[in-house]
Tab-separated table of C-alpha atoms in Angstrom:
chain	number	residue	atom	x	y	z
A	280	UNK	CA	-20.174	159.403	13.137
A	281	UNK	CA	-21.743	158.257	10.645
A	282	UNK	CA	-19.295	154.883	9.902
A	283	UNK	CA	-19.243	153.979	5.919
A	284	UNK	CA	-22.177	155.398	3.744
A	285	UNK	CA	-23.361	154.754	0.342
A	286	UNK	CA	-25.219	156.841	-1.535
A	287	UNK	CA	-27.676	156.212	-4.001
A	288	UNK	CA	-29.292	152.971	-1.893
A	289	UNK	CA	-31.440	152.711	-4.937
A	290	UNK	CA	-30.928	152.863	-8.819
A	291	UNK	CA	-32.291	151.796	-12.074
A	292	UNK	CA	-30.529	151.999	-14.598
A	293	UNK	CA	-30.865	150.374	-18.595
A	294	UNK	CA	-28.307	148.666	-19.691
A	295	UNK	CA	-25.773	150.240	-21.676
A	296	UNK	CA	-25.544	153.603	-19.012
A	297	UNK	CA	-23.494	154.647	-16.730
A	298	UNK	CA	-23.502	155.253	-12.622
A	299	UNK	CA	-21.311	155.841	-10.628
A	300	UNK	CA	-21.734	154.577	-6.905
A	301	UNK	CA	-19.973	156.753	-3.981
A	302	UNK	CA	-19.027	155.366	-0.688
A	303	UNK	CA	-17.887	157.573	2.339
A	304	UNK	CA	-15.844	156.421	5.326
A	305	UNK	CA	-15.179	158.185	8.400
A	306	UNK	CA	-12.705	156.409	10.043
A	307	UNK	CA	-10.275	157.592	8.981
A	308	UNK	CA	-9.047	153.504	7.411
A	309	UNK	CA	-6.726	152.879	4.927
A	310	UNK	CA	-8.622	150.430	3.232
A	311	UNK	CA	-11.572	150.664	0.981
A	312	UNK	CA	-13.158	147.652	-0.852
A	313	UNK	CA	-16.225	147.180	-3.153
A	314	UNK	CA	-17.894	144.254	-2.333
A	315	UNK	CA	-21.166	142.314	-4.470
A	316	UNK	CA	-23.019	140.341	-3.527
A	317	UNK	CA	-25.748	137.816	-5.801
A	318	UNK	CA	-28.310	135.452	-4.305
A	319	UNK	CA	-26.827	132.028	-2.990
A	320	UNK	CA	-23.078	133.264	-4.083
A	321	UNK	CA	-20.834	134.895	-1.597
A	322	UNK	CA	-19.954	138.160	-1.944
A	323	UNK	CA	-17.387	138.966	-4.558
A	324	UNK	CA	-14.389	141.061	-4.459
A	325	UNK	CA	-15.036	143.857	-7.511
A	326	UNK	CA	-12.151	146.450	-6.427
A	327	UNK	CA	-9.599	147.521	-3.252
A	328	UNK	CA	-7.607	150.291	-2.493
A	329	UNK	CA	-5.237	150.632	0.439
A	330	UNK	CA	-4.944	154.462	0.466
A	331	UNK	CA	-5.725	157.398	-1.294
A	332	UNK	CA	-3.621	157.620	-4.955
A	333	UNK	CA	-4.174	153.713	-4.378
A	334	UNK	CA	-6.980	150.547	-5.857
A	335	UNK	CA	-6.072	147.357	-7.265
A	336	UNK	CA	-8.273	144.721	-9.201
A	337	UNK	CA	-9.841	142.345	-7.176
A	338	UNK	CA	-11.913	139.244	-8.394
A	339	UNK	CA	-14.553	140.522	-10.672
A	340	UNK	CA	-13.252	144.061	-11.777
A	341	UNK	CA	-14.320	143.081	-15.611
A	342	UNK	CA	-16.710	146.414	-16.488
A	343	UNK	CA	-16.205	148.570	-13.185
A	344	UNK	CA	-14.163	151.067	-12.454
A	345	UNK	CA	-12.556	153.131	-9.721
A	346	UNK	CA	-11.278	155.621	-8.093
A	347	UNK	CA	-9.600	157.035	-4.448
A	348	UNK	CA	-9.491	160.502	-4.769
A	349	UNK	CA	-9.222	161.459	-1.482
A	350	UNK	CA	-9.290	158.773	2.134
A	351	UNK	CA	-12.382	158.788	3.033
A	352	UNK	CA	-13.969	158.330	-1.091
A	353	UNK	CA	-14.544	155.374	-3.070
A	354	UNK	CA	-15.867	155.362	-6.106
A	355	UNK	CA	-18.064	152.445	-8.419
A	356	UNK	CA	-18.165	153.385	-12.100
A	357	UNK	CA	-19.682	151.643	-14.272
A	358	UNK	CA	-19.609	152.552	-17.760
A	359	UNK	CA	-21.749	151.074	-20.083
A	360	UNK	CA	-24.298	148.759	-17.243
A	361	UNK	CA	-25.411	145.430	-18.196
A	362	UNK	CA	-28.059	143.101	-16.824
A	363	UNK	CA	-25.064	141.511	-15.768
A	364	UNK	CA	-24.404	143.451	-13.356
A	365	UNK	CA	-27.461	143.697	-11.281
A	366	UNK	CA	-26.352	143.059	-7.565
A	367	UNK	CA	-26.010	143.945	-3.890
A	368	UNK	CA	-23.080	146.189	-3.895
A	369	UNK	CA	-21.243	147.018	-0.552
A	370	UNK	CA	-18.731	148.840	0.703
A	371	UNK	CA	-16.378	148.363	3.439
A	372	UNK	CA	-13.095	150.079	5.258
A	373	UNK	CA	-10.943	148.542	7.831
A	374	UNK	CA	-7.867	149.703	8.825
A	375	UNK	CA	-5.919	146.644	7.341
A	376	UNK	CA	-5.494	143.925	9.877
A	377	UNK	CA	-8.904	144.231	11.372
A	378	UNK	CA	-12.021	142.995	9.903
A	379	UNK	CA	-13.697	145.064	7.424
A	380	UNK	CA	-16.505	147.005	7.782
A	381	UNK	CA	-19.143	147.052	5.713
A	382	UNK	CA	-22.018	149.772	4.537
A	383	UNK	CA	-25.553	149.358	4.043
A	384	UNK	CA	-25.744	148.814	0.371
A	385	UNK	CA	-26.616	150.308	-3.000
A	386	UNK	CA	-29.068	148.091	-4.380
A	387	UNK	CA	-28.588	147.954	-8.293
A	388	UNK	CA	-31.289	147.027	-10.978
A	389	UNK	CA	-30.018	146.858	-14.708
A	390	UNK	CA	-33.216	146.506	-17.142
B	54	UNK	CA	-10.877	125.772	-6.830
B	55	UNK	CA	-10.651	126.643	-3.473
B	56	UNK	CA	-14.705	126.026	-2.668
B	57	UNK	CA	-16.719	127.239	0.746
B	58	UNK	CA	-20.468	126.110	1.612
B	59	UNK	CA	-22.990	127.408	3.708
B	60	UNK	CA	-26.542	125.083	4.545
B	61	UNK	CA	-28.551	127.267	1.904
B	62	UNK	CA	-31.479	125.791	3.538
B	63	UNK	CA	-32.565	128.085	6.251
B	64	UNK	CA	-32.718	126.449	10.044
B	65	UNK	CA	-35.480	127.228	12.046
B	66	UNK	CA	-34.993	126.974	16.147
B	67	UNK	CA	-37.137	127.573	18.957
B	68	UNK	CA	-35.986	130.286	21.154
B	69	UNK	CA	-33.801	129.250	24.067
B	70	UNK	CA	-32.563	126.705	21.308
B	71	UNK	CA	-29.253	126.065	20.410
B	72	UNK	CA	-28.591	127.269	17.007
B	73	UNK	CA	-25.594	125.196	15.380
B	74	UNK	CA	-24.341	126.653	11.571
B	75	UNK	CA	-21.935	125.124	9.722
B	76	UNK	CA	-18.605	126.354	7.065
B	77	UNK	CA	-16.954	123.517	4.979
B	78	UNK	CA	-14.303	124.425	3.057
B	79	UNK	CA	-12.042	122.609	0.632
B	80	UNK	CA	-8.748	122.894	-1.568
B	81	UNK	CA	-8.045	125.981	0.422
B	82	UNK	CA	-5.669	126.211	4.280
B	83	UNK	CA	-7.013	129.250	5.749
B	84	UNK	CA	-4.935	130.573	8.268
B	85	UNK	CA	-7.773	131.979	9.569
B	86	UNK	CA	-11.634	132.231	9.829
B	87	UNK	CA	-14.344	134.773	10.707
B	88	UNK	CA	-18.265	135.045	11.081
B	89	UNK	CA	-20.440	137.395	10.304
B	90	UNK	CA	-24.301	138.672	11.021
B	91	UNK	CA	-26.010	139.868	7.792
B	92	UNK	CA	-29.904	141.163	8.333
B	93	UNK	CA	-32.223	142.349	6.022
B	94	UNK	CA	-31.499	145.877	3.409
B	95	UNK	CA	-27.679	145.546	5.628
B	96	UNK	CA	-24.442	145.528	5.355
B	97	UNK	CA	-22.317	142.071	6.891
B	98	UNK	CA	-21.205	142.975	10.561
B	99	UNK	CA	-17.899	140.936	12.014
B	100	UNK	CA	-18.923	138.510	14.491
B	101	UNK	CA	-15.847	136.163	15.355
B	102	UNK	CA	-12.506	135.328	14.174
B	103	UNK	CA	-10.510	132.359	14.927
B	104	UNK	CA	-7.101	130.961	13.356
B	105	UNK	CA	-5.812	127.723	12.638
B	106	UNK	CA	-4.299	127.377	15.541
B	107	UNK	CA	-7.328	128.268	18.284
B	108	UNK	CA	-10.525	125.089	18.484
B	109	UNK	CA	-12.170	127.629	20.137
B	110	UNK	CA	-13.300	131.152	20.817
B	111	UNK	CA	-16.018	132.487	22.588
B	112	UNK	CA	-17.695	135.895	23.076
B	113	UNK	CA	-21.198	135.431	24.915
B	114	UNK	CA	-23.614	133.413	23.567
B	115	UNK	CA	-21.953	132.712	20.266
B	116	UNK	CA	-19.695	129.734	19.935
B	117	UNK	CA	-16.674	129.089	16.586
B	118	UNK	CA	-15.093	126.351	16.640
B	119	UNK	CA	-12.255	125.470	13.604
B	120	UNK	CA	-11.405	122.526	12.219
B	121	UNK	CA	-8.933	122.448	10.029
B	122	UNK	CA	-8.805	118.056	9.702
B	123	UNK	CA	-12.380	117.861	9.060
B	124	UNK	CA	-12.369	121.444	7.270
B	125	UNK	CA	-14.367	122.433	9.390
B	126	UNK	CA	-16.823	125.754	11.187
B	127	UNK	CA	-19.511	125.257	13.690
B	128	UNK	CA	-21.011	128.643	15.224
B	129	UNK	CA	-23.107	128.297	17.835
B	130	UNK	CA	-26.095	130.583	19.598
B	131	UNK	CA	-26.914	129.438	22.262
B	132	UNK	CA	-30.288	130.080	24.523
B	133	UNK	CA	-30.942	131.650	20.753
B	134	UNK	CA	-33.736	134.384	21.061
B	135	UNK	CA	-36.287	135.314	18.280
B	136	UNK	CA	-33.418	139.243	17.600
B	137	UNK	CA	-30.860	135.998	16.528
B	138	UNK	CA	-33.040	135.580	13.436
B	139	UNK	CA	-30.991	136.778	10.197
B	140	UNK	CA	-28.037	135.676	7.517
B	141	UNK	CA	-24.531	134.397	9.311
B	142	UNK	CA	-22.014	134.272	6.396
B	143	UNK	CA	-18.544	132.866	6.755
B	144	UNK	CA	-15.141	133.956	5.398
B	145	UNK	CA	-11.704	132.419	4.571
B	146	UNK	CA	-8.537	134.209	5.993
B	147	UNK	CA	-5.372	134.064	3.738
B	148	UNK	CA	-2.128	133.347	4.466
B	149	UNK	CA	-0.648	135.861	2.930
B	150	UNK	CA	-2.471	139.010	1.512
B	151	UNK	CA	-4.541	141.269	3.831
B	152	UNK	CA	-8.360	141.185	3.971
B	153	UNK	CA	-8.703	141.585	0.414
B	154	UNK	CA	-7.929	138.077	-0.133
B	155	UNK	CA	-10.655	137.093	1.768
B	156	UNK	CA	-13.149	133.898	0.527
B	157	UNK	CA	-17.109	134.867	1.409
B	158	UNK	CA	-19.554	131.755	1.452
B	159	UNK	CA	-23.314	132.197	0.889
B	160	UNK	CA	-24.937	132.346	4.233
B	161	UNK	CA	-27.570	130.117	6.148
B	162	UNK	CA	-30.164	131.508	7.456
B	163	UNK	CA	-31.574	131.775	11.189
B	164	UNK	CA	-34.894	131.536	12.105
B	165	UNK	CA	-35.353	131.356	15.894
B	166	UNK	CA	-39.367	131.300	16.716
B	167	UNK	CA	-40.525	132.461	19.794
């Protein structure tokens, strides 16, 4: 039982490049979330999903897209990376009535 | 807009003492409040939830209080150990909507010295 896994762990991009972050959970959770964590700030929700095939915007969705084609996977895409997207990205999942279970994070640097 | 504040300065204490961390908030009326632990390079881990009608919650060496009048929660670790060293986050829970509406604080780093 791996919980929530994220791929990759680290990535360096140049401005304008694109990439996809993959999140996978093996707990059969309905809800999945993508957060970003920046120094001196609390976790901020980017997008979330309440079930397979559904997605919704969070607090800071601009510049990101997501997809939830399978219940266990939640993908976060950056179409044209900007330095302001340098951050640590956390995926989380939950049953909806329990606190989110977080993954280990992806550290992204955009040059 | 709502604001949540945790002490940005690290808290340094000696092993065996009680650590007390503070979470203050303004312009918000949460239905509940959560505390998480985050180790360097890892994701947050949920510790405790306290609801607005609960004054205090305990779990082993952890104790959380919630004062809706003062708009403050205190998080205590008794008999602290070096292994308790981590960053602790508080999060406010909404009256409506799910965990997609959690508001997280920036966290306070705790260092427990032998």
